[in-house]
Amino acid sequence: MVDLHRRILDLIRNGELPADHFDEMACALFDWQRKRNLPLSKISEALYEGVTPTRADDIPAVPTDVFKVDWVCTFDHAQAARVFLTSGTTADVHGRHALGDLSHYTESLIAGASCQLLPASQYRIIALTGDERESPNSSLGFMLSRFVDHWHNGAWDPFFVKNGRLEADRMERVISTPLLGEPPVALLGPSFGFVHFLEAYPEVRVNLGAKAVIMPTGGFKGRSRELSPEDLYERLCLAFGVEDHQIIGEYGMTELSSQAYESVGPDGRWYRVPPWMRVTAVDPDNIKPLPHGQVGLLRVVDLANVWSSVAILTSDLGVTSPRGFRVLGRVSGATPRGCARALDALLLGDVGSN
Amino acid sequence: MSVLTDIFSWIEQARDPTSEIGHSLRGAIVIDGGLTPAMSDWTLSRCLGRYTVAAMERLEIADLAGLRVGIVLARSVPVAPIRAIFLPLLRGAAAVDVRPSSTQVRVVEVIAKSFRNVMRVKWPERRCEYVIAYGGDDTITAIRDALPPATEFEGHGHGFGVGLHGGELTPSVVRALAEDVAAFDQFGCLSPQCVLTSGDPAALAKVLCEQLEEIDAKLPRAPLPTEQAAAIAQWRGRLAVRGARFLSGRNALVAHLTSSHLADSPGGRCVAVIGVPSPDEFSVMLQPVSRHLSCVGVSSERLMKCIPPDCRARLVPVGEMQDPPLDGPEDPRPPMSARPR
């Protein structure tokens, strides 16, 4: 492992990072990546005039779409320890994130969750996913499998998706047993998984206790009936006997290596990032940071993203505040005239070019 | 009074910005299309200019004589509903049920106000004997499959345009290409998504960007919503990794690169100029998407043979991509018809 990567791993483990040190590390990582990552180098030249940044805000950010058309990685992707794929995109074109090794990814997700999601030493986990062997290219599956390895101490198989199907009946049986006590229960999974369960068992009413945690993540991606986050959270509180603050949404994506988690305060919910991550809202015209409160495109600097690009330009619209950030919606990328399928043919041509 | 007379009378009023119809229509186009008032006026004058008596008489083929026709519209250029509604009436439909795109209802409502005796704004009822649908392939397939077996169907899928350029940098030719890009702020199904050139892509991109700036002075692009600007940011990234360079003009962005693959566009007067070794490559590059091509604009007549043999797109000189004749077809590709019974 190169020294820079080792230093990043250490700071993730330590969990402390002064702001100026963050900028220095981020710029150093970008410089290291640019020399080894041709797509990043091209973006730097074409869109940022090849400048050498001194602040994290000035680092060339790779738009997430680029992961669909090229390998954004600093090594031969054929040697990847793991490749995560985005799910459910148009024309079945998946974004691909190749990792040279999994140490930063794993360290980041455990350290981040320990602080913001799962502070206890053990949990009885109910994961609304399959284990990683079911979907080896799923970053969510990997994450929840690591959570199970690190925290699960329960009497049941923690993975409630088998062969792509939610075991709603088994889940209902498990949660219907007396579950108060230790270790606390953690329900973790994609939002549409929770919706499926609630549709299968709309009358379920259990009490998971004051230390239980529920973590829904992601949108519905066209599956199942869509609920607003507010409606979903209300139904989860009712079904599982928890308070609103026990529901902690997760923000992550295949193109990143770290996650942000919601915290509830007097002014509502904001996503908070770990010390090695920074999220800003930028003007999509010039990718410059916007002041708190102005809606822009979310740009993420993630020091754990050592194998691809430290700075990512997402397709999410959002707003920041001193308390964190909020996601307001996702840019579809399709043009307003809706020629999505016809243009997907062009996009596939884009993919074929690399 | 024949329906042709009624339509012609409406067209005459629509041309007049001081008439109630003309005023309402212009406002509706600005909102439905997200266009500036200047572009709205230009759009309307180009569209309405096609409605000559002779052109409309050629459309009176009576193949829909006496039928109640359902029309399902998709989001498109804001004047698209005018032709979509008037065409079936000229073909003899007794009445039309029109379901507008959820985001473009105003133009349809302006038309409906004048044609209440033959038109309703609602989802086509089951008693419609003929349904015409516009949209993506999945959408029109779903509509077709949900129809009663006896209902005839005509589906028009989305498509896109491409410009072919033979290397000449004649100002009038590049200007014409720029007008094709700028029309409807490049949000039409006939708008060129990219331009293939056998000349120097950087040189063409430079002149094209300059022409787009000149056009913008008289026909300004509407401000882009944040979502659109975000889509452009993603587009720039996808092209940058293919080696593209970018030229920014006022309200225009032109990328240039050398490649053997096409490029999409996020609209909003953002276009890629792609250099290829020779015009022989045009057909090879267009072949994978030929069934989706609705229009190909060429910079010279010699390029008209440079399209794939199975391509049914409208083939026109640059400058005319957005000007399909009323008696058309706008899109020569065969429509989807009813499933076999």
XYZ file of C-alpha atoms in Angstrom:
695
model
C 0.000 0.000 0.000
C 1.399 3.388 -0.899
C 2.137 5.787 1.930
C -0.653 8.164 0.942
C -3.223 5.410 1.096
C -1.866 4.302 4.473
C -2.191 7.825 5.828
C -5.760 8.040 4.622
C -6.572 4.706 6.216
C -5.089 5.921 9.494
C -7.133 9.093 9.548
C -10.311 7.161 8.818
C -9.529 4.928 11.784
C -8.685 7.898 13.980
C -11.776 9.780 12.885
C -10.284 13.214 13.288
C -9.189 15.536 10.558
C -8.535 19.278 10.714
C -10.090 21.181 7.797
C -6.803 22.319 6.255
C -5.454 18.803 6.519
C -8.518 17.594 4.631
C -7.728 19.903 1.715
C -4.091 18.863 1.681
C -4.933 15.160 1.704
C -7.627 15.537 -0.925
C -5.345 17.447 -3.281
C -2.532 14.978 -2.751
C -4.863 12.106 -3.541
C -6.136 13.873 -6.647
C -2.587 14.421 -7.844
C -1.786 10.753 -7.304
C -4.974 9.685 -9.097
C -4.603 12.038 -12.037
C -1.290 10.443 -12.978
C -2.836 6.990 -13.062
C -6.440 7.540 -14.120
C -6.800 8.513 -17.760
C -10.485 9.562 -17.646
C -9.752 11.782 -14.661
C -6.797 13.273 -16.473
C -8.932 14.005 -19.526
C -11.630 15.655 -17.432
C -9.028 17.712 -15.650
C -7.612 18.941 -18.961
C -10.884 19.483 -20.819
C -13.039 20.960 -18.090
C -10.639 22.409 -15.528
C -7.792 23.621 -17.758
C -5.412 21.180 -16.155
C -5.028 23.302 -13.038
C -3.321 21.903 -9.971
C -5.755 22.502 -7.122
C -4.747 23.622 -3.659
C -8.215 23.403 -2.164
C -10.608 20.488 -2.132
C -13.290 22.699 -3.680
C -11.147 23.139 -6.789
C -10.399 19.480 -7.429
C -11.823 18.293 -10.781
C -14.927 16.266 -9.989
C -15.840 13.312 -12.165
C -19.547 13.317 -13.058
C -21.212 10.057 -12.088
C -22.282 9.441 -15.704
C -18.654 8.934 -16.621
C -18.649 5.722 -14.628
C -21.079 4.383 -17.238
C -18.873 5.104 -20.200
C -15.367 4.455 -18.942
C -13.346 2.770 -16.223
C -12.587 5.499 -13.723
C -9.767 3.775 -11.924
C -6.101 4.115 -11.162
C -5.159 0.554 -12.039
C -5.972 -2.182 -14.513
C -9.622 -2.843 -13.745
C -9.124 -6.491 -14.670
C -7.153 -6.774 -11.419
C -9.946 -5.319 -9.285
C -10.633 -6.827 -5.897
C -14.276 -5.928 -6.459
C -16.354 -4.080 -9.042
C -19.532 -2.437 -7.862
C -22.250 -1.738 -10.422
C -24.993 0.822 -10.273
C -28.468 -0.582 -10.481
C -31.464 0.040 -12.683
C -30.180 2.633 -15.114
C -31.586 3.401 -18.525
C -30.817 1.044 -21.339
C -29.241 -1.349 -18.857
C -26.056 0.709 -18.911
C -24.469 0.308 -15.499
C -21.944 2.544 -13.846
C -18.879 0.619 -12.716
C -16.652 1.339 -9.752
C -13.557 -0.853 -9.536
C -11.660 -1.124 -6.251
C -8.048 -2.205 -6.065
C -8.547 -3.481 -2.552
C -11.342 -3.194 -0.053
C -9.513 -1.862 3.002
C -10.471 1.823 2.683
C -14.000 0.993 1.658
C -14.523 -1.355 4.569
C -12.814 0.852 7.123
C -14.847 3.849 6.029
C -18.199 2.162 6.168
C -17.590 0.633 9.614
C -16.109 3.807 11.068
C -18.825 5.980 9.605
C -21.654 3.742 10.750
C -20.154 3.364 14.221
C -20.391 7.095 14.783
C -23.661 7.867 13.118
C -25.789 4.775 12.756
C -24.819 1.821 14.940
C -23.061 3.123 18.068
C -23.619 -0.010 20.153
C -21.157 -2.898 20.079
C -23.728 -5.422 18.837
C -27.079 -5.488 17.078
C -29.587 -8.065 15.984
C -29.642 -7.183 12.301
C -32.467 -7.632 9.827
C -31.060 -6.809 6.400
C -33.509 -6.378 3.544
C -30.906 -7.547 1.071
C -29.242 -10.772 0.147
C -25.759 -11.420 1.413
C -22.976 -10.308 -0.872
C -22.758 -13.676 -2.574
C -26.235 -13.105 -4.023
C -25.180 -9.852 -5.610
C -21.394 -9.570 -5.584
C -21.548 -6.359 -7.585
C -23.873 -4.583 -5.168
C -22.238 -1.980 -2.957
C -25.241 -2.047 -0.635
C -24.987 -5.807 -0.349
C -21.299 -5.495 0.495
C -21.978 -2.813 3.065
C -24.682 -4.739 4.878
C -22.596 -7.923 4.793
C -19.791 -6.030 6.560
C -22.288 -4.662 9.055
C -23.426 -8.199 9.756
C -19.829 -9.370 10.163
C -19.087 -6.520 12.564
C -22.277 -6.181 14.579
C -24.734 -9.017 14.155
C -25.450 -11.107 17.202
C -28.875 -12.583 16.668
C -30.580 -15.926 16.508
C -31.585 -15.651 12.887
C -30.091 -15.472 9.432
C -29.770 -11.706 9.045
C -30.297 -11.613 5.284
C -33.946 -11.586 4.323
C -33.607 -11.604 0.546
C -32.999 -14.945 -1.079
C -32.814 -15.455 -4.813
C -33.932 -11.892 -5.313
C -37.103 -12.204 -3.257
C -37.845 -10.631 0.084
C -38.686 -13.262 2.708
C -41.500 -11.131 4.055
C -43.108 -14.023 5.932
C -39.914 -14.905 7.781
C -39.322 -11.262 8.539
C -42.805 -10.967 9.966
C -42.223 -14.005 12.154
C -38.915 -12.663 13.424
C -40.169 -9.211 14.299
C -43.266 -10.617 15.914
C -41.208 -12.380 18.570
C -40.443 -10.327 21.684
C -37.505 -8.200 20.596
C -37.061 -5.762 23.436
C -33.768 -6.096 25.228
C -30.215 -6.493 24.103
C -28.696 -6.325 21.682
C -30.945 -3.759 19.998
C -32.495 -4.492 16.630
C -31.291 -2.858 13.428
C -33.447 -2.960 10.293
C -31.331 -2.007 7.317
C -32.028 -1.970 3.635
C -33.313 -0.279 0.506
C -36.427 1.839 0.835
C -38.336 -0.236 -1.680
C -37.639 -3.311 0.458
C -39.388 -1.681 3.388
C -42.297 -0.720 1.161
C -42.634 -4.294 -0.065
C -42.738 -5.578 3.497
C -45.282 -2.992 4.584
C -47.459 -3.862 1.601
C -47.245 -7.549 2.469
C -48.013 -6.898 6.126
C -49.827 -3.572 6.336
C -51.227 -4.307 9.795
C -47.975 -5.243 11.504
C -47.512 -3.488 14.833
C -44.499 -4.412 16.929
C -42.269 -2.630 19.395
C -38.580 -2.861 18.608
C -37.523 -0.709 21.544
C -35.904 2.638 22.168
C -32.472 1.592 20.952
C -33.593 0.049 17.680
C -32.324 1.565 14.458
C -34.010 1.588 11.076
C -31.918 2.568 8.068
C -33.727 2.978 4.749
C -31.603 3.937 1.794
C -32.076 4.962 -1.764
C -35.070 5.798 -3.849
C -37.483 3.458 -5.460
C -35.880 3.339 -8.912
C -39.171 2.589 -10.537
C -39.896 -0.429 -8.390
C -43.036 -0.767 -6.363
C -45.267 2.021 -5.330
C -43.380 5.143 -4.440
C -43.776 6.778 -1.078
C -42.409 10.097 0.011
C -39.698 9.743 2.656
C -42.038 11.383 5.145
C -44.803 8.888 4.447
C -42.422 5.957 4.593
C -40.893 7.076 7.865
C -44.331 7.592 9.398
C -45.362 4.090 8.429
C -42.123 2.640 9.740
C -42.646 4.334 13.109
C -46.149 2.953 13.293
C -45.247 -0.555 12.199
C -42.132 -0.996 14.311
C -42.944 1.098 17.366
C -40.013 3.471 17.029
C -39.589 7.213 17.297
C -38.802 9.338 14.282
C -35.183 9.907 15.367
C -34.577 6.148 15.305
C -35.013 6.154 11.540
C -31.727 7.166 9.996
C -31.561 7.501 6.255
C -28.317 6.696 4.483
C -26.831 8.552 1.530
C -24.352 6.657 -0.523
C -23.721 5.664 -4.065
C -21.791 3.140 -6.059
C -19.323 5.772 -7.218
C -18.300 6.656 -3.657
C -16.633 4.758 -0.827
C -18.190 6.538 2.131
C -21.693 7.244 3.353
C -23.570 10.047 5.038
C -26.323 9.499 7.574
C -29.276 11.560 8.634
C -29.499 13.241 11.964
C -32.691 14.745 13.302
C -32.675 18.196 14.832
C -35.059 21.048 15.576
C -34.863 22.167 11.952
C -35.490 18.751 10.533
C -33.274 16.127 8.990
C -29.861 16.767 7.559
C -27.307 14.303 6.262
C -24.031 14.461 8.124
C -20.714 13.310 6.738
C -17.739 11.685 8.460
C -14.581 13.775 8.825
C -12.999 12.331 5.677
C -15.909 13.376 3.455
C -17.153 16.752 2.319
C -20.358 17.592 0.443
C -21.030 20.915 -1.212
C -23.781 22.196 -3.465
C -22.310 23.641 -6.632
C -23.559 25.761 -9.484
C -23.984 23.250 -12.331
C -22.850 25.853 -14.870
C -19.407 26.444 -13.402
C -19.166 23.807 -10.622
C -18.363 26.500 -8.068
C -19.574 26.100 -4.492
C -22.813 27.811 -3.627
C -23.582 29.409 -0.289
C -25.562 27.503 2.280
C -29.215 27.437 1.406
C -28.866 27.655 -2.379
C -29.944 24.673 -4.420
C -27.243 23.160 -6.564
C -25.714 19.943 -7.723
C -24.149 17.905 -4.936
C -20.418 17.482 -5.213
C -18.673 15.038 -2.924
C -15.047 14.818 -1.887
C -14.422 11.417 -0.360
C -10.910 10.595 0.838
C -11.785 6.913 0.985
C -12.334 6.911 -2.790
C -8.688 6.113 -3.383
C -9.066 3.883 -6.437
C -11.128 6.161 -8.677
C -11.692 9.858 -8.119
C -11.563 11.722 -4.839
C -14.117 14.242 -6.124
C -17.431 13.175 -7.629
C -20.129 15.309 -9.221
C -23.432 13.621 -8.506
C -26.753 13.800 -10.299
C -28.453 14.895 -7.094
C -29.808 18.331 -6.450
C -29.386 19.464 -2.904
C -28.699 22.207 -0.434
C -26.226 22.564 2.417
C -26.267 24.166 5.833
C -23.892 24.154 8.776
C -25.818 21.061 9.910
C -25.121 19.071 6.785
C -26.909 18.633 3.484
C -30.269 17.647 2.097
C -31.077 15.872 -1.144
C -33.906 17.482 -3.065
C -34.116 15.260 -6.095
C -32.208 13.482 -8.757
C -31.534 14.802 -12.197
C -32.729 12.232 -14.620
C -30.363 13.151 -17.355
C -33.007 12.483 -19.962
C -33.931 15.488 -22.017
C -37.291 17.114 -21.375
C -38.647 15.790 -24.617
C -38.383 12.285 -23.290
C -36.600 10.637 -26.174
C -34.996 8.431 -23.572
C -35.024 5.169 -25.417
C -33.817 6.635 -28.681
C -31.032 8.467 -26.948
C -30.096 5.428 -24.942
C -28.998 3.986 -28.259
C -26.600 6.883 -28.529
C -25.428 6.396 -24.984
C -24.669 2.779 -25.717
C -22.573 4.052 -28.577
C -20.791 6.176 -25.988
C -20.133 3.065 -23.905
C -18.889 1.156 -26.891
C -16.262 3.754 -27.547
C -14.254 2.759 -24.484
C -68.316 24.999 -43.025
C -65.764 22.281 -43.520
C -63.202 21.411 -40.959
C -60.540 22.723 -43.328
C -62.232 26.092 -43.307
C -62.440 26.059 -39.525
C -58.784 25.141 -39.206
C -57.730 27.764 -41.727
C -59.707 30.397 -39.876
C -58.068 29.375 -36.616
C -54.644 29.482 -38.231
C -55.287 32.999 -39.499
C -56.234 34.127 -36.008
C -53.276 32.310 -34.505
C -50.936 34.229 -36.797
C -52.227 37.497 -35.376
C -50.586 38.182 -32.010
C -53.279 40.720 -31.197
C -56.128 38.237 -31.573
C -57.342 36.343 -28.562
C -56.200 33.039 -30.053
C -52.836 34.415 -31.130
C -52.168 35.982 -27.764
C -53.231 32.893 -25.828
C -51.259 30.603 -28.065
C -48.018 32.545 -27.712
C -48.311 32.582 -23.969
C -49.072 28.874 -23.929
C -46.043 28.073 -26.061
C -43.746 30.042 -23.766
C -44.949 28.076 -20.751
C -45.417 24.655 -22.348
C -42.145 24.834 -24.212
C -40.030 26.758 -21.748
C -39.068 29.088 -24.592
C -38.448 32.798 -24.713
C -41.186 34.969 -26.261
C -38.953 35.596 -29.284
C -38.458 31.875 -29.852
C -42.148 31.307 -29.273
C -42.980 33.796 -32.036
C -40.423 32.279 -34.379
C -41.705 28.792 -33.623
C -45.259 29.744 -34.339
C -44.516 31.591 -37.547
C -42.566 28.602 -38.912
C -45.270 26.162 -37.871
C -48.263 28.127 -39.071
C -46.578 29.018 -42.339
C -47.095 25.430 -43.478
C -50.859 25.598 -43.179
C -51.655 26.600 -46.731
C -54.993 25.633 -48.216
C -53.240 23.486 -50.793
C -51.270 21.587 -48.162
C -54.355 21.009 -46.065
C -56.368 19.858 -49.064
C -53.701 17.232 -49.758
C -54.259 15.889 -46.255
C -57.987 15.356 -46.751
C -57.627 11.682 -47.591
C -60.749 10.663 -45.606
C -59.134 7.504 -44.234
C -60.538 8.358 -40.798
C -63.922 9.401 -42.125
C -66.573 9.360 -39.432
C -64.370 7.827 -36.739
C -63.907 9.014 -33.184
C -60.149 9.241 -32.847
C -58.164 9.203 -29.643
C -54.872 11.108 -29.562
C -52.294 10.583 -26.847
C -49.566 13.195 -26.901
C -46.044 13.081 -25.501
C -43.870 15.923 -24.388
C -42.404 17.476 -27.516
C -41.946 20.851 -29.132
C -44.838 22.994 -27.929
C -46.415 23.366 -31.370
C -46.542 19.611 -31.931
C -50.142 19.332 -30.667
C -51.343 21.629 -33.460
C -50.471 19.179 -36.208
C -51.253 16.133 -34.082
C -54.818 17.377 -33.566
C -55.541 18.955 -36.932
C -54.197 16.103 -39.012
C -56.802 13.522 -37.939
C -59.544 16.095 -38.370
C -58.361 16.775 -41.910
C -58.269 13.018 -42.484
C -61.987 12.980 -41.770
C -62.254 12.150 -38.078
C -65.703 12.945 -36.726
C -64.282 13.883 -33.342
C -61.061 13.618 -31.349
C -60.341 12.851 -27.709
C -56.997 14.393 -26.887
C -54.873 13.486 -23.919
C -52.086 16.066 -23.663
C -48.705 15.468 -22.107
C -49.001 16.249 -18.421
C -46.401 18.987 -18.763
C -47.782 20.562 -21.939
C -51.495 21.139 -21.549
C -51.900 24.784 -22.434
C -51.530 24.661 -26.207
C -54.059 21.830 -26.316
C -56.478 23.873 -24.223
C -56.160 26.847 -26.562
C -57.045 24.630 -29.521
C -59.878 22.943 -27.637
C -61.502 26.269 -26.884
C -62.107 26.806 -30.606
C -63.002 23.241 -31.549
C -65.292 22.133 -28.742
C -67.797 20.681 -31.179
C -65.294 18.075 -32.360
C -62.711 17.881 -29.610
C -62.512 16.874 -25.971
C -59.493 17.015 -23.737
C -59.473 13.654 -22.045
C -58.029 10.171 -22.219
C -59.405 8.414 -25.294
C -62.572 6.565 -24.420
C -63.100 2.955 -25.287
C -65.507 3.971 -28.014
C -62.662 5.545 -29.985
C -62.344 3.445 -33.082
C -58.859 4.741 -33.861
C -56.067 5.794 -31.518
C -52.954 7.747 -32.427
C -50.218 7.791 -29.804
C -46.950 9.657 -29.566
C -44.149 8.775 -27.205
C -41.356 6.407 -26.405
C -41.488 2.856 -27.720
C -42.466 1.430 -24.332
C -45.241 3.959 -23.878
C -46.871 3.519 -27.249
C -46.523 -0.244 -27.002
C -48.305 -0.183 -23.650
C -51.052 2.009 -25.054
C -51.470 -0.237 -28.061
C -51.616 -3.388 -25.967
C -54.272 -1.917 -23.684
C -56.670 -1.110 -26.511
C -59.736 -3.187 -27.306
C -59.053 -5.616 -30.135
C -61.252 -3.768 -32.599
C -59.483 -0.426 -32.165
C -57.073 0.580 -34.876
C -53.778 2.016 -33.718
C -51.115 4.316 -35.070
C -48.041 4.825 -32.911
C -45.328 7.385 -33.473
C -42.184 6.791 -31.476
C -39.591 9.306 -30.464
C -36.609 9.930 -32.634
C -33.777 12.324 -33.033
C -31.835 14.150 -35.697
C -28.228 14.189 -36.790
C -26.377 16.671 -38.972
C -23.914 15.536 -41.645
C -21.281 18.017 -42.728
C -18.930 17.589 -45.649
C -16.182 19.915 -44.473
C -17.225 23.203 -46.065
C -17.159 26.177 -43.725
C -19.354 28.332 -45.924
C -21.021 30.767 -43.520
C -24.489 30.194 -44.927
C -24.153 26.425 -44.539
C -22.936 26.617 -40.959
C -25.579 29.235 -40.227
C -28.253 26.868 -41.469
C -26.883 24.121 -39.247
C -26.866 26.497 -36.301
C -30.515 27.344 -36.941
C -31.370 23.657 -36.825
C -29.607 23.391 -33.468
C -31.098 26.566 -32.030
C -34.709 25.920 -33.037
C -36.874 25.018 -30.049
C -33.676 25.345 -27.992
C -32.759 21.934 -29.412
C -35.528 20.156 -27.549
C -37.345 18.797 -30.597
C -37.384 15.273 -31.943
C -35.976 16.636 -35.194
C -33.240 18.629 -33.503
C -29.717 17.480 -34.330
C -28.156 15.681 -31.395
C -24.711 15.817 -32.923
C -23.002 16.738 -36.162
C -20.704 14.405 -38.028
C -18.098 16.110 -40.177
C -15.500 14.860 -42.582
C -13.744 18.188 -42.166
C -11.920 19.637 -39.181
C -14.250 19.302 -36.188
C -12.506 22.060 -34.252
C -12.856 24.498 -37.133
C -16.522 23.665 -37.645
C -17.186 23.865 -33.902
C -15.672 27.350 -33.783
C -17.822 28.705 -36.591
C -20.900 26.890 -35.322
C -20.453 28.370 -31.861
C -20.105 31.838 -33.369
C -23.268 31.382 -35.415
C -25.177 30.143 -32.369
C -24.124 33.273 -30.523
C -25.395 35.442 -33.368
C -28.702 33.593 -33.409
C -29.005 33.976 -29.660
C -28.912 37.751 -30.039
C -32.254 37.636 -31.893
C -33.682 34.325 -30.660
C -32.376 33.954 -27.156
C -32.361 30.614 -25.469
C -34.580 30.414 -22.430
C -32.829 30.239 -19.055
C -32.085 26.635 -18.258
C -33.524 25.163 -15.095
C -31.053 23.709 -12.633
C -31.963 20.193 -13.681
C -31.027 20.966 -17.263
C -27.764 22.603 -16.276
C -26.979 19.525 -14.218
C -27.634 17.262 -17.212
C -25.229 19.400 -19.224
C -22.567 18.981 -16.548
C -22.896 15.193 -16.852
C -22.780 15.424 -20.653
C -19.560 17.412 -20.550
C -17.982 14.725 -18.388
C -19.037 11.901 -20.702
C -17.589 13.704 -23.709
C -14.452 14.900 -21.952
C -13.341 11.328 -21.315
C -13.707 10.717 -25.049
C -11.207 13.456 -25.684
C -13.638 16.264 -26.442
C -12.803 19.937 -26.093
C -15.460 22.556 -25.495
C -16.258 25.966 -26.871
C -18.634 28.094 -24.833
C -20.730 30.727 -26.476
C -23.511 32.802 -25.033
C -26.203 30.238 -24.317
C -24.481 27.579 -26.374
C -21.892 24.903 -25.836
C -20.178 23.118 -28.699
C -17.942 20.133 -28.127
C -15.559 18.824 -30.755
C -13.822 15.485 -30.911
C -12.719 12.759 -33.262
C -14.555 9.529 -32.751
C -16.184 6.556 -34.422
C -19.252 6.813 -32.206
C -22.147 9.199 -32.009
C -22.926 11.428 -29.066
C -26.182 12.426 -27.468
C -27.085 15.918 -26.362
C -28.767 17.284 -23.255
C -30.489 19.891 -25.432
C -30.337 23.570 -24.666
C -28.071 24.287 -27.672
C -25.356 21.896 -26.594
C -24.028 19.901 -29.496
C -21.045 17.723 -30.270
C -19.188 18.008 -33.572
C -17.590 14.669 -34.332
C -14.803 14.388 -36.857
C -14.545 11.280 -39.023
C -12.014 10.399 -41.743
C -14.453 10.548 -44.640
C -18.159 10.731 -45.478
C -18.049 6.972 -45.998
C -17.980 6.693 -42.205
C -21.304 8.495 -41.803
C -23.337 5.480 -42.786
C -21.306 3.159 -40.567
C -21.809 5.389 -37.560
C -25.503 5.897 -38.162
C -26.266 2.252 -38.796
C -26.699 1.195 -35.117
C -29.287 3.913 -34.538
C -30.855 4.139 -37.982
C -34.308 3.098 -36.836
C -34.350 5.913 -34.292
C -33.352 8.630 -36.741
C -36.212 10.948 -37.586
C -34.256 13.505 -39.562
C -30.830 13.857 -41.128
C -29.673 17.270 -42.257
C -26.904 17.379 -44.846
C -24.614 20.227 -45.749
C -24.532 19.251 -49.403
C -26.478 17.060 -51.768
C -23.606 14.627 -52.217
C -24.011 13.544 -48.600
C -27.541 12.321 -49.166
C -26.185 8.929 -50.164
C -24.175 8.659 -46.962
C -26.922 7.265 -44.779
C -27.620 3.610 -43.986
C -29.758 1.867 -46.598
C -32.469 0.992 -44.066
C -32.683 4.476 -42.650
C -36.134 6.003 -43.156
C -35.334 9.419 -41.703
C -36.354 12.605 -43.455
C -33.335 13.670 -45.483
C -33.069 17.407 -46.008
C -30.536 20.193 -46.404
C -29.335 21.747 -43.176
C -31.563 24.619 -42.217
C -34.686 22.602 -43.013
C -34.490 19.956 -40.299
C -37.125 21.687 -38.208
C -39.352 22.515 -41.206
C -41.226 19.390 -42.158
C -43.950 20.095 -44.686
C -47.449 19.990 -43.277
C -48.472 17.281 -45.690
C -45.299 15.663 -44.499
C -44.474 13.262 -43.315
C -42.706 14.874 -40.382
C -41.251 11.526 -39.630
C -41.129 9.072 -42.549
C -40.515 6.077 -40.311
C -43.487 3.721 -40.488
C -45.740 4.117 -37.469
C -46.383 1.269 -35.090
C -49.676 -0.290 -35.993
C -52.162 -2.449 -34.189
C -50.945 -5.836 -33.070
C -52.014 -8.802 -35.175
C -55.436 -10.066 -34.239
